[in-house]
Coordinates of C-alpha atoms and ligand atoms in Angstrom, one line a residue:
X25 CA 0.0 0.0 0.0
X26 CA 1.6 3.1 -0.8
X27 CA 2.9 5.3 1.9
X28 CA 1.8 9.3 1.9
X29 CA 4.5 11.2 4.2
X30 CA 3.3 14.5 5.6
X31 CA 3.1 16.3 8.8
X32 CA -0.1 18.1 8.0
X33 CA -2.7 15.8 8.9
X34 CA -5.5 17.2 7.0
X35 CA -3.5 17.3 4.1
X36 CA -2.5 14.2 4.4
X37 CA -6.0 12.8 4.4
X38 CA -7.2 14.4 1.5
X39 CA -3.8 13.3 -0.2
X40 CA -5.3 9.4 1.4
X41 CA -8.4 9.9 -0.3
X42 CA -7.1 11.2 -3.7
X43 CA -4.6 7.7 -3.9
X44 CA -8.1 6.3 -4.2
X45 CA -6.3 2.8 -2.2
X46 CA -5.8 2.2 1.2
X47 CA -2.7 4.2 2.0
X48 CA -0.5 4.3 5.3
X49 CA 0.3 8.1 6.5
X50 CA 3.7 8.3 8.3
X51 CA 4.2 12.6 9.6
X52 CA 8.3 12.5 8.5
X53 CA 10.9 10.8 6.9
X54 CA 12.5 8.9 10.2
X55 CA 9.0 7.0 10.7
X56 CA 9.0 6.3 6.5
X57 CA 12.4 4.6 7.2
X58 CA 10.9 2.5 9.8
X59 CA 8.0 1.6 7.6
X60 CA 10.4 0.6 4.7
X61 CA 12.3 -1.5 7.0
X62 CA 10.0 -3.7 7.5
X63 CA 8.4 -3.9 3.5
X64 CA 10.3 -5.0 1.0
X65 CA 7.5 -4.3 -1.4
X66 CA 6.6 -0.6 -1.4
X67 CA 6.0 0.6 -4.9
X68 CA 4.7 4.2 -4.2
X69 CA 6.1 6.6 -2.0
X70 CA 4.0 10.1 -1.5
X71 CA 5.8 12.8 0.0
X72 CA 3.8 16.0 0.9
X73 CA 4.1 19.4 0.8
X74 CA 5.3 19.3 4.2
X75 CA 8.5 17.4 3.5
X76 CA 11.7 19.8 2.7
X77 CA 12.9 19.6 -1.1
X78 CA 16.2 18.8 0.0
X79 CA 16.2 15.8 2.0
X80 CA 12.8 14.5 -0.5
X81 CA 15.6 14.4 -3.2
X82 CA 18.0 13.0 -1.0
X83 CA 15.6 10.1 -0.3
X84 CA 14.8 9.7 -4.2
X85 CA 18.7 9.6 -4.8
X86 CA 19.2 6.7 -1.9
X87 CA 16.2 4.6 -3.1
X88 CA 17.0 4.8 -6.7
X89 CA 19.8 2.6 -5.8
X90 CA 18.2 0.8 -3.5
X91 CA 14.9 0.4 -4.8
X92 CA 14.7 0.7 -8.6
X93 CA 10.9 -0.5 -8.6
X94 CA 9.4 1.9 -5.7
X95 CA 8.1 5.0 -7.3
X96 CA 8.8 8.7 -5.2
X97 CA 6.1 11.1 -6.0
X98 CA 6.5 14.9 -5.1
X99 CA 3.5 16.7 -3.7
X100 CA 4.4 20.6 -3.9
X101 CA 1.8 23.5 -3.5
X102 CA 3.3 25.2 -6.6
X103 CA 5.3 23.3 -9.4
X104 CA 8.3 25.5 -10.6
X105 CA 11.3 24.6 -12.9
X106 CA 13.5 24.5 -9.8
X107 CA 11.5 22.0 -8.3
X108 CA 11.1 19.5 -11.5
X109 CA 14.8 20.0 -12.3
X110 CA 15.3 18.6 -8.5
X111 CA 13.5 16.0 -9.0
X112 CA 14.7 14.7 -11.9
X113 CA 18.2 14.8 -10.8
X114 CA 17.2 12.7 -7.5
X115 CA 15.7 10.4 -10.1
X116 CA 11.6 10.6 -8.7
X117 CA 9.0 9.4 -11.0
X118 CA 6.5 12.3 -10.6
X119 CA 5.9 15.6 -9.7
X120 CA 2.6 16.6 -9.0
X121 CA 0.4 20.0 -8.0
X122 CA -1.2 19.6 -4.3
X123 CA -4.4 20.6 -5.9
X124 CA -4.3 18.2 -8.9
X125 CA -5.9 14.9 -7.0
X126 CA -6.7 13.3 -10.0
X127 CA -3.0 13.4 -10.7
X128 CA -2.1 12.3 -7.6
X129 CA -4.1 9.2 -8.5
X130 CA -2.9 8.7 -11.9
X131 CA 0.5 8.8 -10.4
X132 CA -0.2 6.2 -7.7
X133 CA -1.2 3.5 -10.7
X134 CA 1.7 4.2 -12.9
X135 CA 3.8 3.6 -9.7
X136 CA 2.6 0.2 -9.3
X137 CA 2.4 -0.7 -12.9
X138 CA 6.1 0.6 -13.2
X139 CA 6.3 -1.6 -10.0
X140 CA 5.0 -5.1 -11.5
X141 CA 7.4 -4.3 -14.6
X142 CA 10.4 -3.9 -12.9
X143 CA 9.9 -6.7 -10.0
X144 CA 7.7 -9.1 -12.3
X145 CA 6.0 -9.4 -8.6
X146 CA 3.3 -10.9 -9.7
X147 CA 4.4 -13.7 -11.5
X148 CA 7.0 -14.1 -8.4
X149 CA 3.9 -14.4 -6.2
X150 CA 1.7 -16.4 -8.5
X151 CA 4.7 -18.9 -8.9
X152 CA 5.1 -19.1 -5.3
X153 CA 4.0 -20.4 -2.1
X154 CA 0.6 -20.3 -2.0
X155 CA -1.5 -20.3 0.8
X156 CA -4.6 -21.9 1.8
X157 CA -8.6 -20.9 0.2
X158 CA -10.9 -22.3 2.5
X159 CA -14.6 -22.4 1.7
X160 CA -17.8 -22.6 3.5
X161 CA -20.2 -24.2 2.3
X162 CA -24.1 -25.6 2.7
X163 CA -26.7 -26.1 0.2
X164 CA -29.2 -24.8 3.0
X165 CA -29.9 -20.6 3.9
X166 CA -29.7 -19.5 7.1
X167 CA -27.3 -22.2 9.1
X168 CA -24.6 -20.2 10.1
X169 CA -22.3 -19.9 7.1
X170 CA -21.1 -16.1 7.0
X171 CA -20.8 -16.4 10.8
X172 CA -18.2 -19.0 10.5
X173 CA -16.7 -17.4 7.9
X174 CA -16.2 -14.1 9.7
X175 CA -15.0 -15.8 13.1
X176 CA -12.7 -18.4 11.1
X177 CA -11.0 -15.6 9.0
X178 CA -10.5 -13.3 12.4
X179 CA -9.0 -16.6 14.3
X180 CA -6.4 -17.9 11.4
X181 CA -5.6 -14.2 11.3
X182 CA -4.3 -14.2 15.1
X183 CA -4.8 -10.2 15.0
X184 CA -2.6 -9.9 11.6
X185 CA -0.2 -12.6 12.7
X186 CA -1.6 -14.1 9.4
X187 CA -2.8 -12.5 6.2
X188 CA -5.5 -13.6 6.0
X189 CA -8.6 -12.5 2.9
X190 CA -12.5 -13.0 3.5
X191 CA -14.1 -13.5 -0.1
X192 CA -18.0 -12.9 0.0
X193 CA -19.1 -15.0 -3.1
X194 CA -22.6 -14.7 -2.0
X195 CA -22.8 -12.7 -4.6
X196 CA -26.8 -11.4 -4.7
X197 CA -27.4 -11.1 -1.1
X198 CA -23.5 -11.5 0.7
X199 CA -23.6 -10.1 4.2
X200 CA -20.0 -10.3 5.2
X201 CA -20.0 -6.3 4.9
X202 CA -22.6 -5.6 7.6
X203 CA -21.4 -8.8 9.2
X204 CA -18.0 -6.8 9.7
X205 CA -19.8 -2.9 10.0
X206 CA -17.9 -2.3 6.7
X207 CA -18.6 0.5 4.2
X208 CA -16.5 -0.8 1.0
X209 CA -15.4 1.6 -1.6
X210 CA -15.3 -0.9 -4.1
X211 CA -16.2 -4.8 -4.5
X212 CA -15.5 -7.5 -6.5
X213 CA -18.2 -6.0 -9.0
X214 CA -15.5 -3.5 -10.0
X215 CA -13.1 -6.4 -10.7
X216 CA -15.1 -7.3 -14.3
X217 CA -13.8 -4.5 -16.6
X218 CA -9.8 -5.4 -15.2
X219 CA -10.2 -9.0 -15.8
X220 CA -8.4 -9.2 -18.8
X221 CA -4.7 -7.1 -16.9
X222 CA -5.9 -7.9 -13.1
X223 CA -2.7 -8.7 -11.3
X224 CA -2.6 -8.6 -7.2
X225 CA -1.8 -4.5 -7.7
X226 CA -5.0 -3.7 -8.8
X227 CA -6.7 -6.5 -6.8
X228 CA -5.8 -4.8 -3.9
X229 CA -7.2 -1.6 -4.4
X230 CA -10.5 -4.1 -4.4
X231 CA -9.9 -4.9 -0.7
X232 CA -11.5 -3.6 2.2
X233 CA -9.6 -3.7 5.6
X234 CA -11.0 -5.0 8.7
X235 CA -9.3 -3.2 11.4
X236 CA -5.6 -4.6 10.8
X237 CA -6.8 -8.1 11.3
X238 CA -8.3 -8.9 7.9
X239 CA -9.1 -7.7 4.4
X240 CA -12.1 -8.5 2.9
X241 CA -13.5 -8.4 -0.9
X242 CA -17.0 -7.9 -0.3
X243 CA -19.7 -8.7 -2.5
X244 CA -21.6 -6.4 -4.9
X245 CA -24.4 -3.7 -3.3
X246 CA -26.8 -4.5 -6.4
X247 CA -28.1 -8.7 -6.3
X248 CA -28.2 -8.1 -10.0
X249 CA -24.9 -7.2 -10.5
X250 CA -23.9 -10.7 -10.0
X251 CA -25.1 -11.4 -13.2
X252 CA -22.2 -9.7 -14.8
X253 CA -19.8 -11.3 -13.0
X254 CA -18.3 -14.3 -14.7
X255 CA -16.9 -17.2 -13.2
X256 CA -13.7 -17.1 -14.7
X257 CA -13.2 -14.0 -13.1
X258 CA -13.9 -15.7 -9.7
X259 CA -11.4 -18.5 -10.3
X260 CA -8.4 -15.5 -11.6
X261 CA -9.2 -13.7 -7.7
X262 CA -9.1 -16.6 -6.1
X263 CA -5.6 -17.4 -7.6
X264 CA -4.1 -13.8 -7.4
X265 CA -5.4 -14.1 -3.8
X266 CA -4.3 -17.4 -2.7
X267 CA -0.8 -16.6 -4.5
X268 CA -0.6 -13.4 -1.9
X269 CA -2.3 -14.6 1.0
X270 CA -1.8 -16.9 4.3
X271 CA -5.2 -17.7 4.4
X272 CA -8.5 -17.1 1.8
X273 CA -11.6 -17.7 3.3
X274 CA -14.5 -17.9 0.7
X275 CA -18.1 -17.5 2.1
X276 CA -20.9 -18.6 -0.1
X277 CA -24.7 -18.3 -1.3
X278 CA -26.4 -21.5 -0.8
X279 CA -26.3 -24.2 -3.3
X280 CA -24.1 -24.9 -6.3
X281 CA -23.7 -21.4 -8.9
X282 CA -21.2 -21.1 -11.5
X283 CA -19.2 -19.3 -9.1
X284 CA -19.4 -21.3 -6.2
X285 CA -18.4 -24.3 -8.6
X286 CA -15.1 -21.8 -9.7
X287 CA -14.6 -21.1 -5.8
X288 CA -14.5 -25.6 -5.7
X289 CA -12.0 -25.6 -8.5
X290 CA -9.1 -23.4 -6.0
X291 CA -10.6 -24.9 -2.6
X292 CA -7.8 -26.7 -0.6
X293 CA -10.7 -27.4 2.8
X294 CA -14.5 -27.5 2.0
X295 CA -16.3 -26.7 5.5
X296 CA -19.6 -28.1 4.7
X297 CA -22.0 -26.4 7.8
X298 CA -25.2 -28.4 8.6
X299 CA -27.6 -28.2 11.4
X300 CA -29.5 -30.6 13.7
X301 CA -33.0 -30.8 10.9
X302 CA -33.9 -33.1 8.6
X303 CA -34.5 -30.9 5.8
X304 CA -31.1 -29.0 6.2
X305 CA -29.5 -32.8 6.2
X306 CA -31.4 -33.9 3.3
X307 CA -29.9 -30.7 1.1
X308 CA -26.5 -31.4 2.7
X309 CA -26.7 -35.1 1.7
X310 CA -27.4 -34.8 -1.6
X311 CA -24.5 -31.8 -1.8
X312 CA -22.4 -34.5 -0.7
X313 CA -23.4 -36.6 -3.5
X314 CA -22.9 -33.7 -5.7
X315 CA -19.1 -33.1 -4.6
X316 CA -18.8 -36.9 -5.2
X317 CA -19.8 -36.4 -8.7
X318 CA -17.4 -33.5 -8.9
X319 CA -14.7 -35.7 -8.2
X320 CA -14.2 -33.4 -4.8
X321 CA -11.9 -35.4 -2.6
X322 CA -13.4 -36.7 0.4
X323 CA -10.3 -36.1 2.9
X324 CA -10.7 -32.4 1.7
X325 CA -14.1 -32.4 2.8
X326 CA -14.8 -31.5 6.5
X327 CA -18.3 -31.6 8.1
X328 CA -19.2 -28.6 10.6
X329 CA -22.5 -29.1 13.0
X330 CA -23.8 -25.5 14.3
X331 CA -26.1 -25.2 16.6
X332 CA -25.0 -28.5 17.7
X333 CA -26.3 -29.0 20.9
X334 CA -30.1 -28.0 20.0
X335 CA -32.7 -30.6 21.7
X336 CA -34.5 -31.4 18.6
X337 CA -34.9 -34.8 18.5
X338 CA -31.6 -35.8 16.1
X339 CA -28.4 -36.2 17.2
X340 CA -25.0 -35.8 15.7
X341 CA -25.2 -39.6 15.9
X342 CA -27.7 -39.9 13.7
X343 CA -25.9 -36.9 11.4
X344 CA -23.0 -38.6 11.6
X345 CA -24.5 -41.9 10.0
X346 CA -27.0 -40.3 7.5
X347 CA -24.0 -38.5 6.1
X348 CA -21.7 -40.9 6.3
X349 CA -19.0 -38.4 7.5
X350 CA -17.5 -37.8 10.8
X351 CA -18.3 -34.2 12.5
X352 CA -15.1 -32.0 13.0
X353 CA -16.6 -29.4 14.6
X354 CA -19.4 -29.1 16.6
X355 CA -20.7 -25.1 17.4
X356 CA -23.3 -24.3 19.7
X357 CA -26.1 -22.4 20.0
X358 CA -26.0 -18.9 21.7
X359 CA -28.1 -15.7 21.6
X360 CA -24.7 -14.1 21.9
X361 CA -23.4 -15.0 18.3
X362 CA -26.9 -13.6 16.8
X363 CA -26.6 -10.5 18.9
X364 CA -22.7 -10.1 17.7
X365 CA -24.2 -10.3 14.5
X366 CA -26.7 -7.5 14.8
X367 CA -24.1 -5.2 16.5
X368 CA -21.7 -5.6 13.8
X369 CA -18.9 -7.0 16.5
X370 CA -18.1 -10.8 15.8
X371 CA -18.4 -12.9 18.7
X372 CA -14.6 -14.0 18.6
X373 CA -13.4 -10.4 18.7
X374 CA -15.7 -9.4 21.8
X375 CA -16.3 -12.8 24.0
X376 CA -12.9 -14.9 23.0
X377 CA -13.5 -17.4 25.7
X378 CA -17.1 -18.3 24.8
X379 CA -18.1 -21.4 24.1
X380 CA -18.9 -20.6 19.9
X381 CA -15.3 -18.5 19.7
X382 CA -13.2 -21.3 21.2
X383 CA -15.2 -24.5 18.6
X384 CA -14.0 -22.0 16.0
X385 CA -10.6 -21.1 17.1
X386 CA -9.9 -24.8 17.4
X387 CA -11.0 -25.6 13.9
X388 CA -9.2 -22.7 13.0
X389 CA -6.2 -24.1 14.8
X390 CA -7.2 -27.5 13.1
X391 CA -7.2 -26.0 9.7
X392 CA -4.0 -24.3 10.2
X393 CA -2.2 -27.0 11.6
X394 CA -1.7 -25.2 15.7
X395 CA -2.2 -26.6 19.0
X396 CA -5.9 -24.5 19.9
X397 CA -4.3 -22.2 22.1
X398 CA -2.6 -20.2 19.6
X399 CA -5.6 -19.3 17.8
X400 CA -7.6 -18.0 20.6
X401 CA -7.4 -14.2 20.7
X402 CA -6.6 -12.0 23.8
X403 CA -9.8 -10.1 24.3
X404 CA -9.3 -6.4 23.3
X405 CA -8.9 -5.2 26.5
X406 CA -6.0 -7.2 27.4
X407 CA -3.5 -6.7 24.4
X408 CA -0.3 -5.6 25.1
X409 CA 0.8 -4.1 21.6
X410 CA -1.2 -3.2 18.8
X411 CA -1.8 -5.2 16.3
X412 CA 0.8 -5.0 12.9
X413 CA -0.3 -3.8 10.0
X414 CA -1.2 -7.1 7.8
X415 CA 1.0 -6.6 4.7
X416 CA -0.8 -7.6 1.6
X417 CA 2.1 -8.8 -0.2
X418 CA 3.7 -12.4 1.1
X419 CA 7.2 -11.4 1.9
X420 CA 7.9 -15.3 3.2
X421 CA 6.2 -18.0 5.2
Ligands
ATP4 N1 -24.4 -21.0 16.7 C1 -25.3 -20.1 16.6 N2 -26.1 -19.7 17.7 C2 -27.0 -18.7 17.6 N3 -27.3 -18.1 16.4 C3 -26.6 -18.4 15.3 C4 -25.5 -19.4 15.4 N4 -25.0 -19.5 14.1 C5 -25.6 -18.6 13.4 N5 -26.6 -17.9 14.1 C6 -27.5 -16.8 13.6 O1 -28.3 -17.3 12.6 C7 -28.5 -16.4 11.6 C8 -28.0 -16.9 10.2 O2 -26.6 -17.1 10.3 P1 -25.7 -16.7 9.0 O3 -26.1 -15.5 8.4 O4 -24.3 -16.9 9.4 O5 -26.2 -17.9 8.1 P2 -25.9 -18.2 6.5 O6 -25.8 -19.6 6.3 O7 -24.7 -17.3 6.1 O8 -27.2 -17.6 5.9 P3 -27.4 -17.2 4.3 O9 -27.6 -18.5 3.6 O10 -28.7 -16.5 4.3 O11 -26.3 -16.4 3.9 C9 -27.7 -15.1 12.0 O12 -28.6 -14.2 12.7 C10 -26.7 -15.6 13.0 O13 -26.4 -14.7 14.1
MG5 MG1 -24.5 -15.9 4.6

């Protein structure tokens, strides 16, 4: 994400808003140099108005050795001769007017397609380690899908100790965004017309932040706008994302779409979430049969019972046999996960220790391959240091 250095807050933020990403503001060059230290994969630096000429192009000459692919864009009030001769000398990519946002923009995306050229970043990450797409599924409405999705992305996250991206293929009705008190920018709607160059740069400026635990790529405001969304283009995300990410989780509409059947085709663990009725384990018995036809391997598959301790006459015995699959993880019920969904607050980030938050922590832990404590979150109170800022790109695993 490209970093906007400046001292002025408020111009900062308007600078933020004119990158048109998510963009980190650092007030001087010391802090930038601690930021840098730490990502290897910077390709836009913004430095304000507020940042002397002098030691701006002293920084340009140092990371033009350093750093051939990272852009440095100067932000003056007024744009003189004096100033562009400086920066060309230094060797930054841009000058631009403080009142020319649009420029500021366009010079954020030739940074990071100057960026892709120079590293070949994203056929580094699409050639390397990939992480894991996780996707949960049921063939029934209403049994608890999004909320495991939410809870399972925030506990293989650790509080950014993983990167972790929840994908909202529910693409008519997805509710991860209100599920998470989100207000996206963009969402995966805006992905069709970049299909054909979509590398992870422009994915990310798709991606909504949660916090600094997760990002998200939410689904379209418009149920209609679904219809324009191809399933190719789901499988391409779902690559670029699993190339760049610890962990994609992939929440779903119920039953078997086009895109759901793209989400199968990059799916390394299929949660398939039923519930203690018979007409929910009739759907979810015939999905199985579906996935057999599919050819989706049973070990992959893994069979999650909320609400799983509901006095309604079947047991997870009985489950158990009609499916012919062994439960991994059983959830209960509590008004506390439906209230966590009403107030926006997931019940793993605000009651860690409850019954529902540790059954998902420990699949989490499962799915990860930890021991269960690791994956249960302090509660918010208790942190010692803030979170890090989850970095987008995978520096190494
Ligand atoms: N274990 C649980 N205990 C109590 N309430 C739960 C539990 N799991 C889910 N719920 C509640 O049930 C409702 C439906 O859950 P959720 O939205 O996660 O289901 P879904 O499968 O994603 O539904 P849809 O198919 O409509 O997207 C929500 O109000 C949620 O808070
Ligand atoms: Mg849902």
């Amino acid at each position: 994400m490209p970093i906007i250095v400046e001292g002025q807050s408020a111009v900062a933020e308007t600078l933020a808003n004119a990158v048109g990403q998510h963009a980190s503001i650092v007030s001087n060059l010391e802090e930038l140099k601690h930021q840098l230290a730490s990502n290897e994969h910077e390709y836009a630096i913004i430095l304000g108005p507020g940042v002397d000429l002098e030691a701006a192009a002293a920084l340009a000459g140092t990371l033009r050795v350093t750093r051939p692919p990272t852009s440095v864009i100067l932000i003056r009030r007024r744009v003189d001769t004096s100033v562009l001769a400086e920066a060309l000398r230094s060797g930054m990519r841009e000058v631009v007017e403080e009142r020319d946002l649009t420029g500021v923009g366009s010079a954020v995306t030739r940074a990071a397609q100057i960026f892709e050229a120079l590293s070949g970043s994203t056929q580094v990450a699409l050639d390397g380690p990939r992480g894991k797409l996780i996707t949960v599924f049921s063939p029934k409405g209403g049994v608890g899908k999004t909320t495991l999705a939410v809870n399972l992305s925030l506990a293989l996250g650790g509080h950014g100790k993983k990167r972790v991206c929840l994908v909202d293929l529910d693409l008519s009705f997805g509710d991860v965004a209100i599920t998470l008190q989100l207000f996206p920018a963009r969402t995966l709607a805006d992905a069709v017309p970049m299909e054909a160059g979509l590398d992870i740069g422009l994915l990310e400026t798709l991606l909504t932040p949660h916090r600094d635990e997760l990002y998200t790529l939410v689904a379209p405001v418009q149920p209609d706008a679904r219809d324009a969304i191809p399933a190719s283009l789901v499988g391409k995300v779902l690559r670029l994302l699993k190339a760049n990410f610890d962990f994609v989780v992939v929440d779903t509409s119920p039953g078997f779409d086009e895109h759901v059947l793209a989400a199968f085709d990059e799916t390394d663990e299929l949660l398939l979430v039923t519930m203690l009725d018979v007409p929910t384990l009739k759907n979810v018995k015939i999905a199985a049969e579906t996935l057999d036809l599919l050819n989706f391997a049973k070990d992959r598959r893994h069979l999650i019972l909320n609400r799983a301790d509901e006095k309604v006459g079947l047991t997870p015995e009985k489950v158990e046999s009609t499916l012919e699959m062994k439960i991994d993880a059983s959830i209960p019920t509590s008004p506390q996960v439906a209230n966590s969904t009403n107030s926006g607050e997931p019940i793993l980030g605000t009651l860690p220790r409850h019954a529902v938050s540790r059954a998902i922590a420990a699949l989490a832990g499962d799915l990860a391959g930890l021991p269960e404590s690791s994956n249960i979150p302090a509660p918010r109170s208790s942190r010692v240091a803030p979170p890090k800022r989850a970095l987008l790109r995978r520096n190494s695993r």
